[in-house]
């Protein structure tokens, strides 16, 4: 318990240093745009692939589980849209990015720590935590909502493809379903939580990498810890945000 | 000039530095030698502020580093160049970008001035041809030379080199040693070299501090170290059978 509290305190102290005033904005600006590409655009492919299959599977599973004549067919489109917007696109994508981006961040920063590159920054008078971590967090928080919105469209598009290619639901019913009882605040909720998740899946692995000690094995362990902890905390944060926004 | 007074540092219940005092002279290559685990790296890291000592004073030309505010310490660090044991080059930057990085961060030089400075220091370490290469494409000796170029690019007043010869063959080691020695004299900087390589001591040891179990056990230069009667120094210098036989002769 003492160790947990110690690490939570250490995490907040690190975040305080991360968001202190940068030495030179021009250096940070360059790093920020590089991170936008590396954390955002480079993740677009996997987001699209997962989202399209996710949308297709939700549509098929919903159709397969509706066998009552009293439930209208458009429910399939409605369920696909609601599932994608409320949960699958923001949360599942965050968990996937926690694995992809989180392990990358922890191992990159951890390797810099054990090869003395972070010490080199400190000697030069650079706030190493701000220089290395701040652009990653800011880039992810800004770009993740866009990735999630793309994921929503692609998931719903995956369901539309099923409607077109199979006869489990007509295109007309599906399109009616995805437009039925649309609430814009659900998108606001999803986008908001995607920004929170982005903060978590970048800052927690960065924390683990920043305090890595030893050699390659320890960097690997730090990377695993970063992914596992950020995934668990994302799920916990998901519960809290849902309770606050939707109930 | 860097002056260390009564410096002590403990890790857990192990005293790594025990009341160390010494003066490192400007324009000279000051070597800190000793066996592995003797505390020489901790001493260097304490002097630059990477490790916080419990007691003592560290004076950079009379300025007490440990009594300064964090802001002033940060400012003073801008006068320090550090060559790390593993070179610590930034993997994602080319050689030229690595050398330019401290200039981007620490100075307000124009783009052209920075380019000129990068060219000058890379020429000095004979690596002008490697500007566009990444650290992964360099040999161990080249990495050390880039590390030196990066350390001296902002024209530091103090240069620290942690085991600059580790992992290098004897010939390349001598090239690196002489480069450090020449740069020290050319730029009139205070250089501290942490090493356990006796070749370096004989080659460039203007001032040698021998640390034994965290204590300043002996001080002298490259000539006097060969003739001292201090038993710990004799055990260190004449560790091999070859050296023992040489001493007998």
JSON list of C-alpha atoms in Angstrom, two decimals, chain A residues 51-163:
[
{"chain": "A", "resi": 51, "resn": "UNK", "atom": "CA", "xyz": [-13.04, -0.69, -36.61]},
{"chain": "A", "resi": 52, "resn": "UNK", "atom": "CA", "xyz": [-14.36, -2.11, -39.87]},
{"chain": "A", "resi": 53, "resn": "UNK", "atom": "CA", "xyz": [-14.37, -5.67, -38.50]},
{"chain": "A", "resi": 54, "resn": "UNK", "atom": "CA", "xyz": [-15.79, -4.49, -35.21]},
{"chain": "A", "resi": 55, "resn": "UNK", "atom": "CA", "xyz": [-18.73, -2.83, -37.00]},
{"chain": "A", "resi": 56, "resn": "UNK", "atom": "CA", "xyz": [-19.34, -5.92, -39.11]},
{"chain": "A", "resi": 57, "resn": "UNK", "atom": "CA", "xyz": [-19.31, -8.26, -36.10]},
{"chain": "A", "resi": 58, "resn": "UNK", "atom": "CA", "xyz": [-21.61, -6.03, -34.00]},
{"chain": "A", "resi": 59, "resn": "UNK", "atom": "CA", "xyz": [-24.12, -5.97, -36.85]},
{"chain": "A", "resi": 60, "resn": "UNK", "atom": "CA", "xyz": [-24.05, -9.75, -37.34]},
{"chain": "A", "resi": 61, "resn": "UNK", "atom": "CA", "xyz": [-24.22, -10.50, -33.61]},
{"chain": "A", "resi": 62, "resn": "UNK", "atom": "CA", "xyz": [-27.11, -8.09, -33.06]},
{"chain": "A", "resi": 63, "resn": "UNK", "atom": "CA", "xyz": [-29.01, -9.59, -35.98]},
{"chain": "A", "resi": 64, "resn": "UNK", "atom": "CA", "xyz": [-28.29, -13.10, -34.75]},
{"chain": "A", "resi": 65, "resn": "UNK", "atom": "CA", "xyz": [-29.65, -12.30, -31.30]},
{"chain": "A", "resi": 66, "resn": "UNK", "atom": "CA", "xyz": [-32.87, -10.63, -32.44]},
{"chain": "A", "resi": 67, "resn": "UNK", "atom": "CA", "xyz": [-35.39, -13.31, -33.22]},
{"chain": "A", "resi": 68, "resn": "UNK", "atom": "CA", "xyz": [-38.55, -11.57, -32.07]},
{"chain": "A", "resi": 69, "resn": "UNK", "atom": "CA", "xyz": [-40.99, -10.17, -34.58]},
{"chain": "A", "resi": 70, "resn": "UNK", "atom": "CA", "xyz": [-41.79, -7.38, -32.10]},
{"chain": "A", "resi": 71, "resn": "UNK", "atom": "CA", "xyz": [-38.29, -5.90, -32.34]},
{"chain": "A", "resi": 72, "resn": "UNK", "atom": "CA", "xyz": [-37.95, -3.81, -35.49]},
{"chain": "A", "resi": 73, "resn": "UNK", "atom": "CA", "xyz": [-35.10, -4.58, -37.93]},
{"chain": "A", "resi": 74, "resn": "UNK", "atom": "CA", "xyz": [-33.73, -1.07, -37.69]},
{"chain": "A", "resi": 75, "resn": "UNK", "atom": "CA", "xyz": [-32.63, -1.96, -34.12]},
{"chain": "A", "resi": 76, "resn": "UNK", "atom": "CA", "xyz": [-29.61, -3.63, -35.73]},
{"chain": "A", "resi": 77, "resn": "UNK", "atom": "CA", "xyz": [-28.36, -0.32, -37.19]},
{"chain": "A", "resi": 78, "resn": "UNK", "atom": "CA", "xyz": [-29.28, 1.52, -34.00]},
{"chain": "A", "resi": 79, "resn": "UNK", "atom": "CA", "xyz": [-27.35, -0.96, -31.83]},
{"chain": "A", "resi": 80, "resn": "UNK", "atom": "CA", "xyz": [-24.32, -0.88, -34.11]},
{"chain": "A", "resi": 81, "resn": "UNK", "atom": "CA", "xyz": [-24.20, 2.91, -33.96]},
{"chain": "A", "resi": 82, "resn": "UNK", "atom": "CA", "xyz": [-24.71, 3.10, -30.21]},
{"chain": "A", "resi": 83, "resn": "UNK", "atom": "CA", "xyz": [-22.12, 0.39, -29.49]},
{"chain": "A", "resi": 84, "resn": "UNK", "atom": "CA", "xyz": [-19.56, 2.02, -31.76]},
{"chain": "A", "resi": 85, "resn": "UNK", "atom": "CA", "xyz": [-20.07, 5.57, -30.46]},
{"chain": "A", "resi": 86, "resn": "UNK", "atom": "CA", "xyz": [-20.49, 4.88, -26.76]},
{"chain": "A", "resi": 87, "resn": "UNK", "atom": "CA", "xyz": [-18.04, 2.10, -26.13]},
{"chain": "A", "resi": 88, "resn": "UNK", "atom": "CA", "xyz": [-16.20, 0.30, -28.89]},
{"chain": "A", "resi": 89, "resn": "UNK", "atom": "CA", "xyz": [-14.58, 3.23, -30.65]},
{"chain": "A", "resi": 90, "resn": "UNK", "atom": "CA", "xyz": [-13.42, 5.20, -27.59]},
{"chain": "A", "resi": 91, "resn": "UNK", "atom": "CA", "xyz": [-12.65, 2.38, -25.14]},
{"chain": "A", "resi": 92, "resn": "UNK", "atom": "CA", "xyz": [-11.54, -0.57, -27.27]},
{"chain": "A", "resi": 93, "resn": "UNK", "atom": "CA", "xyz": [-9.39, 1.74, -29.41]},
{"chain": "A", "resi": 94, "resn": "UNK", "atom": "CA", "xyz": [-7.84, 3.19, -26.24]},
{"chain": "A", "resi": 95, "resn": "UNK", "atom": "CA", "xyz": [-6.97, -0.31, -25.02]},
{"chain": "A", "resi": 96, "resn": "UNK", "atom": "CA", "xyz": [-5.46, -1.18, -28.39]},
{"chain": "A", "resi": 97, "resn": "UNK", "atom": "CA", "xyz": [-3.48, 2.07, -28.49]},
{"chain": "A", "resi": 98, "resn": "UNK", "atom": "CA", "xyz": [-2.37, 1.48, -24.88]},
{"chain": "A", "resi": 99, "resn": "UNK", "atom": "CA", "xyz": [-0.71, -1.67, -26.20]},
{"chain": "A", "resi": 100, "resn": "UNK", "atom": "CA", "xyz": [0.68, -0.18, -29.38]},
{"chain": "A", "resi": 101, "resn": "UNK", "atom": "CA", "xyz": [1.64, 3.34, -28.29]},
{"chain": "A", "resi": 102, "resn": "UNK", "atom": "CA", "xyz": [2.11, 2.63, -24.58]},
{"chain": "A", "resi": 103, "resn": "UNK", "atom": "CA", "xyz": [4.73, -0.08, -25.07]},
{"chain": "A", "resi": 104, "resn": "UNK", "atom": "CA", "xyz": [6.47, 2.11, -27.65]},
{"chain": "A", "resi": 105, "resn": "UNK", "atom": "CA", "xyz": [6.62, 5.10, -25.27]},
{"chain": "A", "resi": 106, "resn": "UNK", "atom": "CA", "xyz": [7.79, 3.09, -22.25]},
{"chain": "A", "resi": 107, "resn": "UNK", "atom": "CA", "xyz": [10.50, 1.26, -24.18]},
{"chain": "A", "resi": 108, "resn": "UNK", "atom": "CA", "xyz": [11.70, 4.42, -25.97]},
{"chain": "A", "resi": 109, "resn": "UNK", "atom": "CA", "xyz": [11.99, 6.48, -22.79]},
{"chain": "A", "resi": 110, "resn": "UNK", "atom": "CA", "xyz": [13.25, 3.50, -20.75]},
{"chain": "A", "resi": 111, "resn": "UNK", "atom": "CA", "xyz": [16.02, 2.86, -23.27]},
{"chain": "A", "resi": 112, "resn": "UNK", "atom": "CA", "xyz": [16.96, 6.54, -23.15]},
{"chain": "A", "resi": 113, "resn": "UNK", "atom": "CA", "xyz": [17.16, 6.25, -19.36]},
{"chain": "A", "resi": 114, "resn": "UNK", "atom": "CA", "xyz": [19.42, 3.17, -19.25]},
{"chain": "A", "resi": 115, "resn": "UNK", "atom": "CA", "xyz": [21.68, 4.47, -22.04]},
{"chain": "A", "resi": 116, "resn": "UNK", "atom": "CA", "xyz": [22.20, 7.77, -20.14]},
{"chain": "A", "resi": 117, "resn": "UNK", "atom": "CA", "xyz": [20.50, 9.88, -22.84]},
{"chain": "A", "resi": 118, "resn": "UNK", "atom": "CA", "xyz": [18.19, 11.35, -20.18]},
{"chain": "A", "resi": 119, "resn": "UNK", "atom": "CA", "xyz": [21.23, 12.20, -18.03]},
{"chain": "A", "resi": 120, "resn": "UNK", "atom": "CA", "xyz": [22.74, 13.89, -21.09]},
{"chain": "A", "resi": 121, "resn": "UNK", "atom": "CA", "xyz": [19.63, 16.09, -21.40]},
{"chain": "A", "resi": 122, "resn": "UNK", "atom": "CA", "xyz": [19.75, 16.97, -17.69]},
{"chain": "A", "resi": 123, "resn": "UNK", "atom": "CA", "xyz": [23.44, 17.93, -17.92]},
{"chain": "A", "resi": 124, "resn": "UNK", "atom": "CA", "xyz": [22.57, 20.29, -20.77]},
{"chain": "A", "resi": 125, "resn": "UNK", "atom": "CA", "xyz": [20.09, 22.00, -18.46]},
{"chain": "A", "resi": 126, "resn": "UNK", "atom": "CA", "xyz": [17.06, 20.56, -20.29]},
{"chain": "A", "resi": 127, "resn": "UNK", "atom": "CA", "xyz": [13.96, 19.56, -18.32]},
{"chain": "A", "resi": 128, "resn": "UNK", "atom": "CA", "xyz": [14.15, 16.00, -19.64]},
{"chain": "A", "resi": 129, "resn": "UNK", "atom": "CA", "xyz": [10.68, 14.96, -18.47]},
{"chain": "A", "resi": 130, "resn": "UNK", "atom": "CA", "xyz": [9.01, 17.92, -20.18]},
{"chain": "A", "resi": 131, "resn": "UNK", "atom": "CA", "xyz": [11.10, 17.59, -23.32]},
{"chain": "A", "resi": 132, "resn": "UNK", "atom": "CA", "xyz": [10.44, 13.86, -23.74]},
{"chain": "A", "resi": 133, "resn": "UNK", "atom": "CA", "xyz": [6.93, 13.39, -22.34]},
{"chain": "A", "resi": 134, "resn": "UNK", "atom": "CA", "xyz": [4.98, 16.62, -22.84]},
{"chain": "A", "resi": 135, "resn": "UNK", "atom": "CA", "xyz": [4.87, 16.52, -26.67]},
{"chain": "A", "resi": 136, "resn": "UNK", "atom": "CA", "xyz": [3.72, 12.89, -26.57]},
{"chain": "A", "resi": 137, "resn": "UNK", "atom": "CA", "xyz": [0.85, 13.57, -24.15]},
{"chain": "A", "resi": 138, "resn": "UNK", "atom": "CA", "xyz": [-0.30, 16.76, -25.89]},
{"chain": "A", "resi": 139, "resn": "UNK", "atom": "CA", "xyz": [-0.13, 15.14, -29.34]},
{"chain": "A", "resi": 140, "resn": "UNK", "atom": "CA", "xyz": [-2.06, 12.04, -28.22]},
{"chain": "A", "resi": 141, "resn": "UNK", "atom": "CA", "xyz": [-4.73, 14.04, -26.35]},
{"chain": "A", "resi": 142, "resn": "UNK", "atom": "CA", "xyz": [-5.32, 16.19, -29.43]},
{"chain": "A", "resi": 143, "resn": "UNK", "atom": "CA", "xyz": [-5.23, 13.48, -32.08]},
{"chain": "A", "resi": 144, "resn": "UNK", "atom": "CA", "xyz": [-6.96, 10.59, -30.29]},
{"chain": "A", "resi": 145, "resn": "UNK", "atom": "CA", "xyz": [-10.46, 12.15, -30.50]},
{"chain": "A", "resi": 146, "resn": "UNK", "atom": "CA", "xyz": [-10.03, 12.38, -34.29]},
{"chain": "A", "resi": 147, "resn": "UNK", "atom": "CA", "xyz": [-8.95, 8.74, -34.44]},
{"chain": "A", "resi": 148, "resn": "UNK", "atom": "CA", "xyz": [-12.01, 7.79, -32.40]},
{"chain": "A", "resi": 149, "resn": "UNK", "atom": "CA", "xyz": [-14.34, 9.76, -34.68]},
{"chain": "A", "resi": 150, "resn": "UNK", "atom": "CA", "xyz": [-12.81, 8.02, -37.70]},
{"chain": "A", "resi": 151, "resn": "UNK", "atom": "CA", "xyz": [-13.25, 4.69, -35.90]},
{"chain": "A", "resi": 152, "resn": "UNK", "atom": "CA", "xyz": [-16.97, 5.49, -35.31]},
{"chain": "A", "resi": 153, "resn": "UNK", "atom": "CA", "xyz": [-17.58, 6.19, -39.00]},
{"chain": "A", "resi": 154, "resn": "UNK", "atom": "CA", "xyz": [-15.61, 3.12, -40.13]},
{"chain": "A", "resi": 155, "resn": "UNK", "atom": "CA", "xyz": [-17.40, 0.82, -37.66]},
{"chain": "A", "resi": 156, "resn": "UNK", "atom": "CA", "xyz": [-20.80, 2.02, -38.82]},
{"chain": "A", "resi": 157, "resn": "UNK", "atom": "CA", "xyz": [-19.50, 1.64, -42.39]},
{"chain": "A", "resi": 158, "resn": "UNK", "atom": "CA", "xyz": [-18.53, -1.97, -41.59]},
{"chain": "A", "resi": 159, "resn": "UNK", "atom": "CA", "xyz": [-22.10, -2.64, -40.50]},
{"chain": "A", "resi": 160, "resn": "UNK", "atom": "CA", "xyz": [-23.37, -0.97, -43.67]},
{"chain": "A", "resi": 161, "resn": "UNK", "atom": "CA", "xyz": [-21.16, -3.31, -45.72]},
{"chain": "A", "resi": 162, "resn": "UNK", "atom": "CA", "xyz": [-22.80, -6.30, -44.00]},
{"chain": "A", "resi": 163, "resn": "UNK", "atom": "CA", "xyz": [-26.23, -4.86, -44.78]}
]
